[in-house]
């Protein structure tokens, strides 16, 4: 009787072993095994993800990612998770996510249907629009005014793709040059090598606010596209996405998102202590009330 009981217990435990081993897969298993998570961040996407005056990585998206890391730690029952920071650019962020270098990308990345073929996105954390910035003295009002001019956008962004499509569609004959990051794109217009910079309006407002002479700049009234931002993660990892989505949804449902938003968009932010003064938009309020990870711009209009 005793031997039978032991045999039964051994058989049960052996049978349970594969099930336990299968419980964790993908990114959650990677984090559990290594005790670390790697966050991709930007260097000049104020106020989402950037270096402050102390060379610390800060921002609205970084604060949201910190909440996600807390949720992962709780889910995995880990006493702590070491957070590694890995800088990314518009051009490198998707390859570095796909090859496993980074686990979350905390920045200002547009979630769209085309990108969803390569990566996944969590719940939208901001809704912006593609516009262009130019010097007031140039008197450019619409994209048609840029006919035959040299313009710039940041390499690897939806904005440069959108500008290229509009250029062909409207037969504008614009010379579109690519810069490595937003700071370089803005400098290209500041120094006269281009007359306009196509980018998400919230990033343009930030660059203008932090420029040497904000009053000399104007941002186009016309929005060329709607751009929902999402924190990137790997595709085909439903267990990890469930934890990440749950963390962001909890942030919205508890109202804690309002404090984080206020900190970065309605109060003075480093490095220059400038208040961007951008109230929460109606499309983003809608997302907070009814969280979505949709990559279809029509869902935000």
mmCIF file of C-alpha atoms in Angstrom:
data_model
loop_
_atom_site.group_PDB
_atom_site.id
_atom_site.type_symbol
_atom_site.label_atom_id
_atom_site.label_comp_id
_atom_site.label_asym_id
_atom_site.label_seq_id
_atom_site.Cartn_x
_atom_site.Cartn_y
_atom_site.Cartn_z
ATOM 1 C CA UNK A 1 0.000 0.000 0.000
ATOM 2 C CA UNK A 2 2.781 2.367 0.997
ATOM 3 C CA UNK A 3 4.814 1.563 -2.159
ATOM 4 C CA UNK A 4 1.743 2.088 -4.342
ATOM 5 C CA UNK A 5 1.141 5.484 -2.749
ATOM 6 C CA UNK A 6 4.767 6.511 -3.381
ATOM 7 C CA UNK A 7 4.529 5.305 -6.982
ATOM 8 C CA UNK A 8 1.315 7.260 -7.458
ATOM 9 C CA UNK A 9 2.881 10.441 -6.037
ATOM 10 C CA UNK A 10 5.975 10.055 -8.239
ATOM 11 C CA UNK A 11 3.789 9.522 -11.307
ATOM 12 C CA UNK A 12 1.700 12.601 -10.406
ATOM 13 C CA UNK A 13 4.733 14.826 -9.914
ATOM 14 C CA UNK A 14 6.329 13.624 -13.157
ATOM 15 C CA UNK A 15 3.103 14.257 -14.997
ATOM 16 C CA UNK A 16 2.902 17.784 -13.547
ATOM 17 C CA UNK A 17 6.482 18.702 -14.428
ATOM 18 C CA UNK A 18 5.963 19.347 -18.148
ATOM 19 C CA UNK A 19 2.835 21.417 -17.392
ATOM 20 C CA UNK A 20 4.785 23.636 -14.989
ATOM 21 C CA UNK A 21 7.611 24.000 -17.496
ATOM 22 C CA UNK A 22 5.143 25.129 -20.143
ATOM 23 C CA UNK A 23 3.532 27.785 -17.947
ATOM 24 C CA UNK A 24 6.122 30.443 -18.764
ATOM 25 C CA UNK A 25 7.135 31.122 -22.354
ATOM 26 C CA UNK A 26 8.544 33.964 -24.423
ATOM 27 C CA UNK A 27 9.436 37.232 -22.752
ATOM 28 C CA UNK A 28 8.001 36.324 -19.336
ATOM 29 C CA UNK A 29 10.253 33.235 -19.197
ATOM 30 C CA UNK A 30 13.233 35.311 -20.341
ATOM 31 C CA UNK A 31 12.621 37.871 -17.571
ATOM 32 C CA UNK A 32 12.037 35.175 -14.923
ATOM 33 C CA UNK A 33 15.200 33.271 -15.920
ATOM 34 C CA UNK A 34 17.481 36.314 -16.091
ATOM 35 C CA UNK A 35 15.843 38.573 -13.493
ATOM 36 C CA UNK A 36 16.220 41.457 -15.956
ATOM 37 C CA UNK A 37 14.134 43.393 -18.466
ATOM 38 C CA UNK A 38 15.575 45.627 -21.181
ATOM 39 C CA UNK A 39 13.744 48.843 -22.031
ATOM 40 C CA UNK A 40 14.399 50.604 -25.314
ATOM 41 C CA UNK A 41 14.358 54.398 -24.935
ATOM 42 C CA UNK A 42 14.829 57.498 -27.082
ATOM 43 C CA UNK A 43 17.357 60.278 -26.581
ATOM 44 C CA UNK A 44 15.353 63.338 -27.663
ATOM 45 C CA UNK A 45 11.613 62.490 -27.763
ATOM 46 C CA UNK A 46 10.589 65.110 -25.181
ATOM 47 C CA UNK A 47 8.473 64.574 -23.085
ATOM 48 C CA UNK A 48 8.031 60.855 -23.852
ATOM 49 C CA UNK A 49 11.523 59.408 -23.547
ATOM 50 C CA UNK A 50 14.754 61.402 -23.442
ATOM 51 C CA UNK A 51 17.893 62.336 -21.508
ATOM 52 C CA UNK A 52 17.370 65.111 -18.965
ATOM 53 C CA UNK A 53 20.048 67.622 -17.909
ATOM 54 C CA UNK A 54 21.554 64.982 -15.557
ATOM 55 C CA UNK A 55 21.773 62.431 -18.387
ATOM 56 C CA UNK A 56 19.033 60.349 -16.767
ATOM 57 C CA UNK A 57 16.429 58.729 -19.035
ATOM 58 C CA UNK A 58 13.046 60.243 -18.135
ATOM 59 C CA UNK A 59 9.629 60.870 -19.672
ATOM 60 C CA UNK A 60 5.947 60.082 -19.873
ATOM 61 C CA UNK A 61 6.463 56.744 -21.657
ATOM 62 C CA UNK A 62 9.244 55.828 -19.214
ATOM 63 C CA UNK A 63 6.855 56.372 -16.277
ATOM 64 C CA UNK A 64 4.258 54.126 -17.923
ATOM 65 C CA UNK A 65 6.934 51.480 -18.565
ATOM 66 C CA UNK A 66 7.921 51.627 -14.879
ATOM 67 C CA UNK A 67 4.328 50.726 -13.963
ATOM 68 C CA UNK A 68 4.419 47.856 -16.475
ATOM 69 C CA UNK A 69 7.673 46.556 -14.926
ATOM 70 C CA UNK A 70 5.994 46.624 -11.472
ATOM 71 C CA UNK A 71 3.096 44.553 -12.855
ATOM 72 C CA UNK A 72 5.513 42.032 -14.426
ATOM 73 C CA UNK A 73 7.396 41.733 -11.114
ATOM 74 C CA UNK A 74 4.116 41.013 -9.293
ATOM 75 C CA UNK A 75 2.985 38.536 -11.956
ATOM 76 C CA UNK A 76 6.269 36.604 -11.809
ATOM 77 C CA UNK A 77 6.448 36.874 -7.993
ATOM 78 C CA UNK A 78 9.979 38.268 -8.232
ATOM 79 C CA UNK A 79 11.399 40.342 -5.347
ATOM 80 C CA UNK A 80 13.013 42.649 -7.914
ATOM 81 C CA UNK A 81 13.706 43.020 -11.616
ATOM 82 C CA UNK A 82 16.903 44.646 -12.872
ATOM 83 C CA UNK A 83 15.997 47.217 -15.502
ATOM 84 C CA UNK A 84 18.524 47.663 -18.305
ATOM 85 C CA UNK A 85 18.238 50.687 -20.585
ATOM 86 C CA UNK A 86 19.096 50.438 -24.270
ATOM 87 C CA UNK A 87 18.992 53.548 -26.512
ATOM 88 C CA UNK A 88 17.097 53.153 -29.786
ATOM 89 C CA UNK A 89 16.415 55.392 -32.774
ATOM 90 C CA UNK A 90 13.467 55.557 -35.146
ATOM 91 C CA UNK A 91 15.431 53.321 -37.530
ATOM 92 C CA UNK A 92 16.691 50.734 -34.996
ATOM 93 C CA UNK A 93 13.722 50.318 -32.616
ATOM 94 C CA UNK A 94 11.812 47.669 -34.633
ATOM 95 C CA UNK A 95 14.894 45.513 -35.523
ATOM 96 C CA UNK A 96 16.106 45.616 -31.889
ATOM 97 C CA UNK A 97 12.662 44.500 -30.696
ATOM 98 C CA UNK A 98 12.433 41.723 -33.292
ATOM 99 C CA UNK A 99 15.901 40.313 -32.513
ATOM 100 C CA UNK A 100 15.329 40.227 -28.743
ATOM 101 C CA UNK A 101 17.705 43.032 -27.724
ATOM 102 C CA UNK A 102 14.898 45.024 -26.068
ATOM 103 C CA UNK A 103 11.712 43.740 -24.377
ATOM 104 C CA UNK A 104 9.649 46.951 -24.295
ATOM 105 C CA UNK A 105 10.156 50.125 -26.318
ATOM 106 C CA UNK A 106 9.231 53.138 -24.229
ATOM 107 C CA UNK A 107 8.972 56.101 -26.569
ATOM 108 C CA UNK A 108 6.827 57.836 -29.145
ATOM 109 C CA UNK A 109 6.194 55.062 -31.652
ATOM 110 C CA UNK A 110 3.137 55.123 -33.878
ATOM 111 C CA UNK A 111 1.054 51.971 -33.759
ATOM 112 C CA UNK A 112 -0.234 51.216 -37.260
ATOM 113 C CA UNK A 113 -1.436 48.173 -39.171
ATOM 114 C CA UNK A 114 1.755 47.917 -41.227
ATOM 115 C CA UNK A 115 4.008 47.838 -38.145
ATOM 116 C CA UNK A 116 1.743 45.262 -36.487
ATOM 117 C CA UNK A 117 3.008 42.780 -39.090
ATOM 118 C CA UNK A 118 6.450 43.039 -37.421
ATOM 119 C CA UNK A 119 5.792 43.906 -33.760
ATOM 120 C CA UNK A 120 2.957 44.179 -31.238
ATOM 121 C CA UNK A 121 1.756 47.212 -29.315
ATOM 122 C CA UNK A 122 0.156 47.634 -25.932
ATOM 123 C CA UNK A 123 -2.768 49.972 -25.196
ATOM 124 C CA UNK A 124 -2.397 53.390 -26.875
ATOM 125 C CA UNK A 125 -0.797 55.935 -24.525
ATOM 126 C CA UNK A 126 -1.102 59.101 -26.643
ATOM 127 C CA UNK A 127 -2.805 60.295 -29.827
ATOM 128 C CA UNK A 128 -1.058 62.868 -32.008
ATOM 129 C CA UNK A 129 -1.073 64.021 -35.664
ATOM 130 C CA UNK A 130 1.519 64.468 -38.412
ATOM 131 C CA UNK A 131 2.167 68.155 -39.159
ATOM 132 C CA UNK A 132 5.165 70.252 -40.190
ATOM 133 C CA UNK A 133 7.100 73.017 -38.462
ATOM 134 C CA UNK A 134 8.714 75.924 -40.296
ATOM 135 C CA UNK A 135 9.965 79.434 -39.577
ATOM 136 C CA UNK A 136 7.176 82.023 -39.408
ATOM 137 C CA UNK A 137 9.156 84.192 -41.804
ATOM 138 C CA UNK A 138 8.778 81.501 -44.503
ATOM 139 C CA UNK A 139 4.961 81.942 -44.398
ATOM 140 C CA UNK A 140 4.183 78.300 -45.239
ATOM 141 C CA UNK A 141 0.550 77.494 -44.396
ATOM 142 C CA UNK A 142 -0.177 74.175 -46.116
ATOM 143 C CA UNK A 143 1.795 71.306 -47.596
ATOM 144 C CA UNK A 144 1.122 72.785 -51.076
ATOM 145 C CA UNK A 145 3.306 75.773 -50.121
ATOM 146 C CA UNK A 146 6.278 73.381 -49.887
ATOM 147 C CA UNK A 147 6.242 72.621 -53.627
ATOM 148 C CA UNK A 148 9.801 72.213 -54.943
ATOM 149 C CA UNK A 149 11.323 72.841 -51.486
ATOM 150 C CA UNK A 150 13.759 70.774 -49.412
ATOM 151 C CA UNK A 151 12.064 69.316 -46.332
ATOM 152 C CA UNK A 152 13.236 66.924 -43.626
ATOM 153 C CA UNK A 153 11.889 64.154 -41.428
ATOM 154 C CA UNK A 154 13.420 61.544 -39.148
ATOM 155 C CA UNK A 155 14.631 58.281 -40.653
ATOM 156 C CA UNK A 156 12.456 55.228 -39.935
ATOM 157 C CA UNK A 157 9.303 57.191 -39.001
ATOM 158 C CA UNK A 158 5.765 57.026 -40.346
ATOM 159 C CA UNK A 159 6.107 60.782 -40.973
ATOM 160 C CA UNK A 160 8.812 60.459 -43.628
ATOM 161 C CA UNK A 161 6.774 57.719 -45.331
ATOM 162 C CA UNK A 162 3.635 59.901 -45.193
ATOM 163 C CA UNK A 163 5.525 62.946 -46.568
ATOM 164 C CA UNK A 164 6.879 60.804 -49.437
ATOM 165 C CA UNK A 165 3.371 59.544 -50.292
ATOM 166 C CA UNK A 166 1.921 63.089 -50.257
ATOM 167 C CA UNK A 167 4.830 64.294 -52.398
ATOM 168 C CA UNK A 168 3.989 61.738 -55.088
ATOM 169 C CA UNK A 169 0.207 62.072 -54.786
ATOM 170 C CA UNK A 170 0.208 65.875 -55.036
ATOM 171 C CA UNK A 171 3.185 66.047 -57.470
ATOM 172 C CA UNK A 172 4.925 68.525 -55.171
ATOM 173 C CA UNK A 173 8.492 67.785 -56.230
ATOM 174 C CA UNK A 174 9.754 68.203 -52.649
ATOM 175 C CA UNK A 175 13.305 67.105 -51.895
ATOM 176 C CA UNK A 176 12.854 64.975 -48.749
ATOM 177 C CA UNK A 177 15.966 64.388 -46.655
ATOM 178 C CA UNK A 178 16.250 62.024 -43.678
ATOM 179 C CA UNK A 179 17.903 62.885 -40.358
ATOM 180 C CA UNK A 180 18.964 60.360 -37.715
ATOM 181 C CA UNK A 181 16.804 61.768 -34.885
ATOM 182 C CA UNK A 182 14.311 64.541 -34.099
ATOM 183 C CA UNK A 183 16.953 66.915 -32.721
ATOM 184 C CA UNK A 184 18.961 66.656 -35.959
ATOM 185 C CA UNK A 185 15.807 67.115 -38.078
ATOM 186 C CA UNK A 186 14.921 70.308 -36.221
ATOM 187 C CA UNK A 187 18.503 71.585 -36.502
ATOM 188 C CA UNK A 188 18.333 70.999 -40.269
ATOM 189 C CA UNK A 189 15.510 73.566 -40.511
ATOM 190 C CA UNK A 190 17.078 75.853 -37.888
ATOM 191 C CA UNK A 191 20.263 76.075 -39.978
ATOM 192 C CA UNK A 192 18.428 76.541 -43.297
ATOM 193 C CA UNK A 193 19.302 73.195 -44.902
ATOM 194 C CA UNK A 194 15.546 72.453 -45.114
ATOM 195 C CA UNK A 195 12.494 74.705 -44.867
ATOM 196 C CA UNK A 196 10.143 72.378 -42.973
ATOM 197 C CA UNK A 197 10.238 69.341 -40.682
ATOM 198 C CA UNK A 198 7.447 66.737 -40.820
ATOM 199 C CA UNK A 199 6.806 65.084 -37.440
ATOM 200 C CA UNK A 200 4.150 64.293 -34.830
ATOM 201 C CA UNK A 201 2.778 67.581 -33.575
ATOM 202 C CA UNK A 202 3.413 66.878 -29.877
ATOM 203 C CA UNK A 203 7.125 66.356 -30.595
ATOM 204 C CA UNK A 204 7.183 69.545 -32.679
ATOM 205 C CA UNK A 205 5.546 71.557 -29.858
ATOM 206 C CA UNK A 206 8.220 70.222 -27.515
ATOM 207 C CA UNK A 207 11.113 71.024 -29.879
ATOM 208 C CA UNK A 208 9.779 74.548 -30.461
ATOM 209 C CA UNK A 209 9.245 75.145 -26.731
ATOM 210 C CA UNK A 210 12.846 74.096 -26.035
ATOM 211 C CA UNK A 211 14.369 76.011 -28.975
ATOM 212 C CA UNK A 212 16.496 79.179 -28.717
ATOM 213 C CA UNK A 213 13.689 81.396 -30.015
ATOM 214 C CA UNK A 214 10.245 79.700 -29.842
ATOM 215 C CA UNK A 215 8.447 82.745 -31.263
ATOM 216 C CA UNK A 216 10.121 82.340 -34.679
ATOM 217 C CA UNK A 217 8.444 78.974 -35.346
ATOM 218 C CA UNK A 218 4.989 77.941 -36.555
ATOM 219 C CA UNK A 219 3.381 74.484 -36.734
ATOM 220 C CA UNK A 220 0.984 73.780 -39.614
ATOM 221 C CA UNK A 221 -2.726 73.851 -38.798
ATOM 222 C CA UNK A 222 -3.445 71.023 -41.247
ATOM 223 C CA UNK A 223 -3.062 67.522 -39.803
ATOM 224 C CA UNK A 224 -1.832 65.097 -42.441
ATOM 225 C CA UNK A 225 -2.512 61.893 -40.458
ATOM 226 C CA UNK A 226 -3.658 60.720 -37.011
ATOM 227 C CA UNK A 227 -0.914 58.912 -35.055
ATOM 228 C CA UNK A 228 -1.738 56.687 -32.026
ATOM 229 C CA UNK A 229 1.352 55.937 -29.900
ATOM 230 C CA UNK A 230 1.900 52.545 -28.277
ATOM 231 C CA UNK A 231 4.653 50.858 -26.298
ATOM 232 C CA UNK A 232 6.153 48.164 -28.516
ATOM 233 C CA UNK A 233 6.648 44.511 -27.607
ATOM 234 C CA UNK A 234 7.332 41.349 -29.575
ATOM 235 C CA UNK A 235 4.670 39.744 -31.723
ATOM 236 C CA UNK A 236 3.175 36.331 -30.979
ATOM 237 C CA UNK A 237 3.755 36.556 -27.234
ATOM 238 C CA UNK A 238 0.158 36.616 -25.890
ATOM 239 C CA UNK A 239 1.091 35.836 -22.269
ATOM 240 C CA UNK A 240 3.445 38.816 -22.046
ATOM 241 C CA UNK A 241 1.029 41.106 -23.905
ATOM 242 C CA UNK A 242 -1.757 40.162 -21.478
ATOM 243 C CA UNK A 243 0.340 41.274 -18.477
ATOM 244 C CA UNK A 244 1.466 44.487 -20.207
ATOM 245 C CA UNK A 245 -2.045 45.386 -21.428
ATOM 246 C CA UNK A 246 -3.430 44.641 -17.970
ATOM 247 C CA UNK A 247 -0.918 47.041 -16.376
ATOM 248 C CA UNK A 248 -1.792 49.909 -18.743
ATOM 249 C CA UNK A 249 -5.539 49.274 -18.433
ATOM 250 C CA UNK A 250 -5.235 49.329 -14.622
ATOM 251 C CA UNK A 251 -3.386 52.642 -14.879
ATOM 252 C CA UNK A 252 -6.292 54.090 -16.875
ATOM 253 C CA UNK A 253 -9.093 52.610 -14.780
ATOM 254 C CA UNK A 254 -7.555 53.817 -11.497
ATOM 255 C CA UNK A 255 -7.162 57.350 -12.837
ATOM 256 C CA UNK A 256 -3.419 57.257 -12.110
ATOM 257 C CA UNK A 257 -2.747 58.077 -15.765
ATOM 258 C CA UNK A 258 -4.095 61.586 -15.113
ATOM 259 C CA UNK A 259 -1.273 62.323 -12.627
ATOM 260 C CA UNK A 260 1.381 60.978 -14.986
ATOM 261 C CA UNK A 261 -0.085 62.957 -17.905
ATOM 262 C CA UNK A 262 -0.256 66.155 -15.849
ATOM 263 C CA UNK A 263 3.383 65.735 -14.739
ATOM 264 C CA UNK A 264 4.682 65.662 -18.320
ATOM 265 C CA UNK A 265 2.247 67.772 -20.329
ATOM 266 C CA UNK A 266 0.811 70.340 -17.897
ATOM 267 C CA UNK A 267 3.788 71.076 -15.627
ATOM 268 C CA UNK A 268 7.365 72.255 -16.136
ATOM 269 C CA UNK A 269 9.610 69.449 -17.415
ATOM 270 C CA UNK A 270 13.397 69.124 -17.602
ATOM 271 C CA UNK A 271 15.837 70.059 -19.052
ATOM 272 C CA UNK A 272 14.667 73.688 -19.347
ATOM 273 C CA UNK A 273 11.685 73.675 -16.979
ATOM 274 C CA UNK A 274 9.251 74.463 -19.815
ATOM 275 C CA UNK A 275 5.542 73.670 -19.525
ATOM 276 C CA UNK A 276 4.267 72.235 -22.826
ATOM 277 C CA UNK A 277 0.708 72.998 -21.677
ATOM 278 C CA UNK A 278 -0.967 70.325 -23.823
ATOM 279 C CA UNK A 279 -4.282 69.216 -22.265
ATOM 280 C CA UNK A 280 -5.432 65.636 -22.793
ATOM 281 C CA UNK A 281 -7.083 65.422 -26.220
ATOM 282 C CA UNK A 282 -10.595 64.119 -26.842
ATOM 283 C CA UNK A 283 -9.283 61.056 -28.796
ATOM 284 C CA UNK A 284 -6.967 60.086 -25.919
ATOM 285 C CA UNK A 285 -9.682 60.632 -23.290
ATOM 286 C CA UNK A 286 -11.730 58.151 -25.312
ATOM 287 C CA UNK A 287 -8.863 55.612 -25.113
ATOM 288 C CA UNK A 288 -8.566 56.088 -21.339
ATOM 289 C CA UNK A 289 -12.313 55.433 -20.961
ATOM 290 C CA UNK A 290 -12.241 52.483 -23.371
ATOM 291 C CA UNK A 291 -8.663 51.136 -23.733
ATOM 292 C CA UNK A 292 -7.655 49.963 -27.200
ATOM 293 C CA UNK A 293 -4.491 48.811 -28.975
ATOM 294 C CA UNK A 294 -5.941 49.486 -32.432
ATOM 295 C CA UNK A 295 -3.471 50.387 -35.155
ATOM 296 C CA UNK A 296 -6.217 51.797 -37.373
ATOM 297 C CA UNK A 297 -6.134 55.608 -37.401
ATOM 298 C CA UNK A 298 -9.889 55.705 -38.148
ATOM 299 C CA UNK A 299 -10.584 54.385 -34.624
ATOM 300 C CA UNK A 300 -9.154 57.607 -33.165
ATOM 301 C CA UNK A 301 -11.010 60.155 -35.282
#
